[in-house]
Short mmCIF file of the C-alpha atoms (twelve columns), coordinates in Angstrom:
data_MODEL
# 
_entry.id   MODEL 
# 
loop_
_atom_site.group_PDB 
_atom_site.id 
_atom_site.type_symbol 
_atom_site.label_atom_id 
_atom_site.label_alt_id 
_atom_site.label_comp_id 
_atom_site.label_asym_id 
_atom_site.label_seq_id 
_atom_site.Cartn_x 
_atom_site.Cartn_y 
_atom_site.Cartn_z 
_atom_site.pdbx_PDB_model_num 
ATOM 1   C CA . MET A 1   60.881 24.712  11.654 1 
ATOM 2   C CA . VAL A 2   61.467 21.378  13.387 1 
ATOM 3   C CA . VAL A 3   58.301 19.859  14.835 1 
ATOM 4   C CA . THR A 4   58.857 17.612  17.829 1 
ATOM 5   C CA . GLN A 5   56.658 14.552  17.737 1 
ATOM 6   C CA . VAL A 6   54.724 13.721  20.898 1 
ATOM 7   C CA . GLN A 7   55.604 10.281  22.292 1 
ATOM 8   C CA . THR A 8   52.682 7.861   22.143 1 
ATOM 9   C CA . TYR A 9   52.006 4.385   23.479 1 
ATOM 10  C CA . PRO A 10  49.424 1.667   22.710 1 
ATOM 11  C CA . ILE A 11  47.093 1.686   25.701 1 
ATOM 12  C CA . ALA A 12  44.832 -1.242  26.555 1 
ATOM 13  C CA . GLU A 13  43.115 0.656   29.367 1 
ATOM 14  C CA . THR A 14  43.501 3.259   32.078 1 
ATOM 15  C CA . PHE A 15  41.542 3.232   35.331 1 
ATOM 16  C CA . HIS A 16  41.573 4.432   38.932 1 
ATOM 17  C CA . SER A 17  41.304 1.754   41.610 1 
ATOM 18  C CA . LEU A 18  43.224 0.235   44.508 1 
ATOM 19  C CA . GLN A 19  46.511 -1.571  44.070 1 
ATOM 20  C CA . GLY A 20  45.564 -5.169  44.770 1 
ATOM 21  C CA . GLU A 21  48.925 -6.890  45.173 1 
ATOM 22  C CA . GLY A 22  52.252 -6.733  46.966 1 
ATOM 23  C CA . ALA A 23  53.658 -4.108  49.306 1 
ATOM 24  C CA . TRP A 24  51.333 -1.333  48.115 1 
ATOM 25  C CA . ALA A 25  48.088 -3.333  48.323 1 
ATOM 26  C CA . GLY A 26  45.153 -1.131  49.296 1 
ATOM 27  C CA . THR A 27  46.740 2.069   47.945 1 
ATOM 28  C CA . SER A 28  44.855 4.465   45.661 1 
ATOM 29  C CA . ALA A 29  46.386 3.858   42.238 1 
ATOM 30  C CA . PHE A 30  45.921 5.044   38.676 1 
ATOM 31  C CA . PHE A 31  46.732 2.205   36.292 1 
ATOM 32  C CA . ILE A 32  48.167 2.657   32.817 1 
ATOM 33  C CA . ARG A 33  48.030 -0.709  31.082 1 
ATOM 34  C CA . LEU A 34  50.213 -0.797  27.984 1 
ATOM 35  C CA . ALA A 35  49.254 -3.222  25.232 1 
ATOM 36  C CA . GLY A 36  51.681 -5.739  23.808 1 
ATOM 37  C CA . CYS A 37  53.369 -8.786  25.305 1 
ATOM 38  C CA . ASP A 38  55.336 -11.743 23.964 1 
ATOM 39  C CA . VAL A 39  56.061 -13.460 27.282 1 
ATOM 40  C CA . HIS A 40  52.783 -15.381 26.870 1 
ATOM 41  C CA . CYS A 41  52.280 -16.929 30.291 1 
ATOM 42  C CA . PRO A 42  49.643 -19.665 29.825 1 
ATOM 43  C CA . TRP A 43  47.736 -18.550 32.933 1 
ATOM 44  C CA . CYS A 44  47.840 -14.817 32.111 1 
ATOM 45  C CA . ASP A 45  44.643 -12.966 33.071 1 
ATOM 46  C CA . GLN A 46  45.341 -10.189 30.536 1 
ATOM 47  C CA . LYS A 47  45.762 -12.203 27.318 1 
ATOM 48  C CA . GLU A 48  43.617 -9.694  25.465 1 
ATOM 49  C CA . THR A 49  46.448 -7.179  25.805 1 
ATOM 50  C CA . TRP A 50  49.027 -9.287  23.954 1 
ATOM 51  C CA . ASN A 51  48.313 -7.833  20.499 1 
ATOM 52  C CA . ALA A 52  49.216 -4.137  20.651 1 
ATOM 53  C CA . ARG A 53  47.751 -3.450  17.208 1 
ATOM 54  C CA . ARG A 54  44.254 -3.821  18.629 1 
ATOM 55  C CA . TYR A 55  44.605 -0.710  20.780 1 
ATOM 56  C CA . PRO A 56  44.786 3.058   20.139 1 
ATOM 57  C CA . LEU A 57  47.846 5.195   20.733 1 
ATOM 58  C CA . GLN A 58  47.708 7.821   23.462 1 
ATOM 59  C CA . SER A 59  50.155 10.653  24.044 1 
ATOM 60  C CA . VAL A 60  52.174 11.162  27.197 1 
ATOM 61  C CA . THR A 61  50.371 14.476  27.722 1 
ATOM 62  C CA . GLU A 62  46.969 12.823  27.621 1 
ATOM 63  C CA . LEU A 63  48.077 10.043  29.946 1 
ATOM 64  C CA . GLY A 64  49.589 12.545  32.367 1 
ATOM 65  C CA . GLU A 65  46.399 14.590  32.434 1 
ATOM 66  C CA . LEU A 66  44.259 11.504  33.056 1 
ATOM 67  C CA . ALA A 67  46.478 10.319  35.897 1 
ATOM 68  C CA . GLN A 68  46.730 13.735  37.546 1 
ATOM 69  C CA . SER A 69  42.964 14.278  37.403 1 
ATOM 70  C CA . CYS A 70  42.428 11.259  39.692 1 
ATOM 71  C CA . GLN A 71  44.910 12.493  42.317 1 
ATOM 72  C CA . PRO A 72  46.152 8.965   43.095 1 
ATOM 73  C CA . ALA A 73  48.838 8.071   45.604 1 
ATOM 74  C CA . ILE A 74  50.699 6.138   42.892 1 
ATOM 75  C CA . VAL A 75  50.601 5.608   39.131 1 
ATOM 76  C CA . VAL A 76  51.152 1.986   38.120 1 
ATOM 77  C CA . ILE A 77  52.507 1.301   34.642 1 
ATOM 78  C CA . THR A 78  51.683 -2.293  33.794 1 
ATOM 79  C CA . GLY A 79  50.777 -4.464  30.838 1 
ATOM 80  C CA . GLY A 80  51.105 -6.492  28.803 1 
ATOM 81  C CA . GLU A 81  54.823 -6.054  29.180 1 
ATOM 82  C CA . PRO A 82  55.529 -2.318  29.539 1 
ATOM 83  C CA . LEU A 83  59.299 -2.550  29.023 1 
ATOM 84  C CA . MET A 84  58.669 -3.499  25.396 1 
ATOM 85  C CA . TYR A 85  58.592 0.290   25.002 1 
ATOM 86  C CA . ASP A 86  60.971 3.071   25.988 1 
ATOM 87  C CA . LEU A 87  59.218 4.462   29.051 1 
ATOM 88  C CA . THR A 88  61.443 7.520   29.417 1 
ATOM 89  C CA . ALA A 89  58.952 10.018  27.966 1 
ATOM 90  C CA . LEU A 90  55.996 8.661   29.922 1 
ATOM 91  C CA . THR A 91  57.756 8.611   33.281 1 
ATOM 92  C CA . LYS A 92  59.229 12.063  32.643 1 
ATOM 93  C CA . GLU A 93  55.725 13.425  32.053 1 
ATOM 94  C CA . LEU A 94  54.335 11.801  35.206 1 
ATOM 95  C CA . LYS A 95  57.279 13.003  37.298 1 
ATOM 96  C CA . LYS A 96  56.799 16.545  35.988 1 
ATOM 97  C CA . ARG A 97  53.263 16.389  37.360 1 
ATOM 98  C CA . GLY A 98  54.487 15.281  40.790 1 
ATOM 99  C CA . LEU A 99  53.172 11.733  40.461 1 
ATOM 100 C CA . ARG A 100 54.794 8.696   42.068 1 
ATOM 101 C CA . ARG A 101 55.660 6.151   39.388 1 
ATOM 102 C CA . HIS A 102 55.469 2.383   39.872 1 
ATOM 103 C CA . LEU A 103 56.371 -0.295  37.326 1 
ATOM 104 C CA . GLU A 104 55.117 -3.873  37.065 1 
ATOM 105 C CA . THR A 105 57.290 -5.935  34.726 1 
ATOM 106 C CA . SER A 106 58.578 -9.392  33.912 1 
ATOM 107 C CA . GLY A 107 61.929 -7.789  33.093 1 
ATOM 108 C CA . ALA A 108 62.009 -9.497  29.707 1 
ATOM 109 C CA . TYR A 109 63.206 -6.282  27.990 1 
ATOM 110 C CA . ASP A 110 65.975 -3.819  28.746 1 
ATOM 111 C CA . TRP A 111 65.423 -1.152  31.360 1 
ATOM 112 C CA . SER A 112 64.005 2.289   30.575 1 
ATOM 113 C CA . GLY A 113 62.216 5.023   32.502 1 
ATOM 114 C CA . ASP A 114 62.467 6.691   35.908 1 
ATOM 115 C CA . PHE A 115 60.526 4.889   38.645 1 
ATOM 116 C CA . ASP A 116 60.005 5.195   42.395 1 
ATOM 117 C CA . TRP A 117 59.095 1.522   42.807 1 
ATOM 118 C CA . VAL A 118 59.663 -1.566  40.667 1 
ATOM 119 C CA . THR A 119 57.670 -4.772  41.038 1 
ATOM 120 C CA . PHE A 120 59.564 -7.543  39.284 1 
ATOM 121 C CA . SER A 121 57.627 -10.674 38.358 1 
ATOM 122 C CA . PRO A 122 60.048 -12.869 36.385 1 
ATOM 123 C CA . LYS A 123 58.785 -15.651 34.133 1 
ATOM 124 C CA . THR A 124 60.481 -18.772 32.816 1 
ATOM 125 C CA . TYR A 125 58.711 -18.299 29.475 1 
ATOM 126 C CA . LYS A 126 60.968 -15.350 28.526 1 
ATOM 127 C CA . LEU A 127 63.983 -14.831 30.742 1 
ATOM 128 C CA . PRO A 128 64.656 -11.462 32.401 1 
ATOM 129 C CA . LYS A 129 67.340 -9.084  31.177 1 
ATOM 130 C CA . LEU A 130 70.255 -8.462  33.526 1 
ATOM 131 C CA . SER A 131 69.534 -4.724  33.585 1 
ATOM 132 C CA . ILE A 132 66.386 -5.238  35.663 1 
ATOM 133 C CA . TYR A 133 67.834 -6.852  38.769 1 
ATOM 134 C CA . GLU A 134 69.509 -3.848  40.387 1 
ATOM 135 C CA . LYS A 135 66.295 -1.820  39.994 1 
ATOM 136 C CA . VAL A 136 64.000 -4.223  41.876 1 
ATOM 137 C CA . SER A 137 62.010 -2.933  44.873 1 
ATOM 138 C CA . GLU A 138 59.928 -6.074  45.274 1 
ATOM 139 C CA . LEU A 139 60.134 -9.531  43.755 1 
ATOM 140 C CA . LYS A 140 56.792 -11.218 43.105 1 
ATOM 141 C CA . VAL A 141 56.813 -14.805 41.862 1 
ATOM 142 C CA . VAL A 142 53.601 -16.541 40.845 1 
ATOM 143 C CA . ILE A 143 53.376 -20.075 42.219 1 
ATOM 144 C CA . SER A 144 51.244 -22.824 40.678 1 
ATOM 145 C CA . ASN A 145 53.227 -25.899 41.768 1 
ATOM 146 C CA . THR A 146 56.225 -26.907 43.875 1 
ATOM 147 C CA . THR A 147 58.722 -26.541 41.012 1 
ATOM 148 C CA . ASP A 148 58.081 -22.781 40.972 1 
ATOM 149 C CA . PHE A 149 59.799 -22.359 44.339 1 
ATOM 150 C CA . SER A 150 63.190 -23.180 42.838 1 
ATOM 151 C CA . TRP A 151 62.696 -20.448 40.231 1 
ATOM 152 C CA . ALA A 152 61.707 -18.014 42.978 1 
ATOM 153 C CA . GLU A 153 64.820 -18.760 45.034 1 
ATOM 154 C CA . GLN A 154 67.047 -18.455 41.964 1 
ATOM 155 C CA . GLN A 155 65.646 -15.010 41.196 1 
ATOM 156 C CA . ALA A 156 65.897 -13.887 44.813 1 
ATOM 157 C CA . LEU A 157 69.663 -14.385 44.687 1 
ATOM 158 C CA . CYS A 158 69.958 -11.706 41.986 1 
ATOM 159 C CA . ILE A 159 68.043 -8.794  43.532 1 
ATOM 160 C CA . PRO A 160 69.150 -6.168  46.091 1 
ATOM 161 C CA . SER A 161 69.102 -7.281  49.721 1 
ATOM 162 C CA . THR A 162 66.629 -4.482  50.470 1 
ATOM 163 C CA . ALA A 163 64.026 -5.806  48.009 1 
ATOM 164 C CA . LEU A 164 60.889 -7.433  49.410 1 
ATOM 165 C CA . GLN A 165 60.170 -11.016 48.375 1 
ATOM 166 C CA . TYR A 166 56.611 -12.158 47.610 1 
ATOM 167 C CA . LEU A 167 55.039 -15.429 46.551 1 
ATOM 168 C CA . GLN A 168 51.633 -15.139 44.903 1 
ATOM 169 C CA . PRO A 169 49.191 -18.004 44.316 1 
ATOM 170 C CA . GLU A 170 48.199 -18.634 40.727 1 
ATOM 171 C CA . TRP A 171 44.504 -17.694 40.713 1 
ATOM 172 C CA . ASN A 172 43.363 -20.764 38.759 1 
ATOM 173 C CA . TYR A 173 45.116 -23.193 41.135 1 
ATOM 174 C CA . PRO A 174 43.663 -22.733 44.649 1 
ATOM 175 C CA . GLU A 175 45.876 -25.521 45.961 1 
ATOM 176 C CA . SER A 176 48.863 -23.215 45.445 1 
ATOM 177 C CA . GLN A 177 47.709 -21.157 48.447 1 
ATOM 178 C CA . ALA A 178 48.458 -23.988 50.879 1 
ATOM 179 C CA . LEU A 179 51.774 -24.668 49.170 1 
ATOM 180 C CA . ILE A 180 52.837 -21.057 49.672 1 
ATOM 181 C CA . VAL A 181 51.686 -20.868 53.293 1 
ATOM 182 C CA . ASN A 182 53.678 -23.974 54.176 1 
ATOM 183 C CA . TYR A 183 56.706 -22.714 52.262 1 
ATOM 184 C CA . ILE A 184 56.745 -19.314 53.966 1 
ATOM 185 C CA . LEU A 185 56.496 -20.949 57.383 1 
ATOM 186 C CA . GLN A 186 59.795 -22.662 56.556 1 
ATOM 187 C CA . HIS A 187 61.317 -19.739 54.627 1 
ATOM 188 C CA . PRO A 188 60.491 -16.542 56.561 1 
ATOM 189 C CA . GLN A 189 62.292 -14.222 54.142 1 
ATOM 190 C CA . TRP A 190 59.259 -14.600 51.866 1 
ATOM 191 C CA . ARG A 191 55.858 -12.910 52.180 1 
ATOM 192 C CA . LEU A 192 52.424 -13.803 50.809 1 
ATOM 193 C CA . SER A 193 50.895 -11.631 48.084 1 
ATOM 194 C CA . LEU A 194 47.196 -12.056 47.296 1 
ATOM 195 C CA . GLN A 195 45.230 -10.574 44.403 1 
ATOM 196 C CA . SER A 196 42.935 -8.778  46.817 1 
ATOM 197 C CA . HIS A 197 41.164 -6.861  44.046 1 
ATOM 198 C CA . LYS A 198 39.807 -10.173 42.732 1 
ATOM 199 C CA . PHE A 199 38.466 -11.114 46.157 1 
ATOM 200 C CA . LEU A 200 36.850 -7.690  46.448 1 
ATOM 201 C CA . GLY A 201 35.467 -7.780  42.919 1 
ATOM 202 C CA . VAL A 202 37.090 -4.509  41.855 1 
ATOM 203 C CA . ARG A 203 39.382 -3.767  38.912 1 
# 
């Protein structure tokens, strides 16, 4: 008899909270944070997730049950860098349970999975794969200084015309907030994204 192995993923954490950023800010969300990342942004606020070997594996069934039990509006698969893994099995399980699936990715790995919404946050530290661009629902570029605007505009040229465009201040550089406000006043195709969960003190 052939035994089918259950797909598993290294999970840094799962939790139920509000989406803090972008178009879906304020929405009830169940977060599945996959461990493992080699993009290594110097200002990353999840550096503890970089080493996947530190975290236990969880099955798609277990993750689906956890997400469904919270009855969230959306399930956000984030990281780390979630596209390091084939997300087909996980998104299939969540879809089977009637859950809306959102992805947060740098796009540094090839596309996999079935998603209702894709938040694309490209980084210069590890360039995005071409397969990500046509999937983008919203572009979110972190800004710490004026040179980051050129990167943002370059990436905006590659995404669908229907995708939303966000600039987000780098949390450790408060001066970036004023830079973004002034930039958006001159470039109205962009919107401001704030990490509202940090202001509220929630996860």
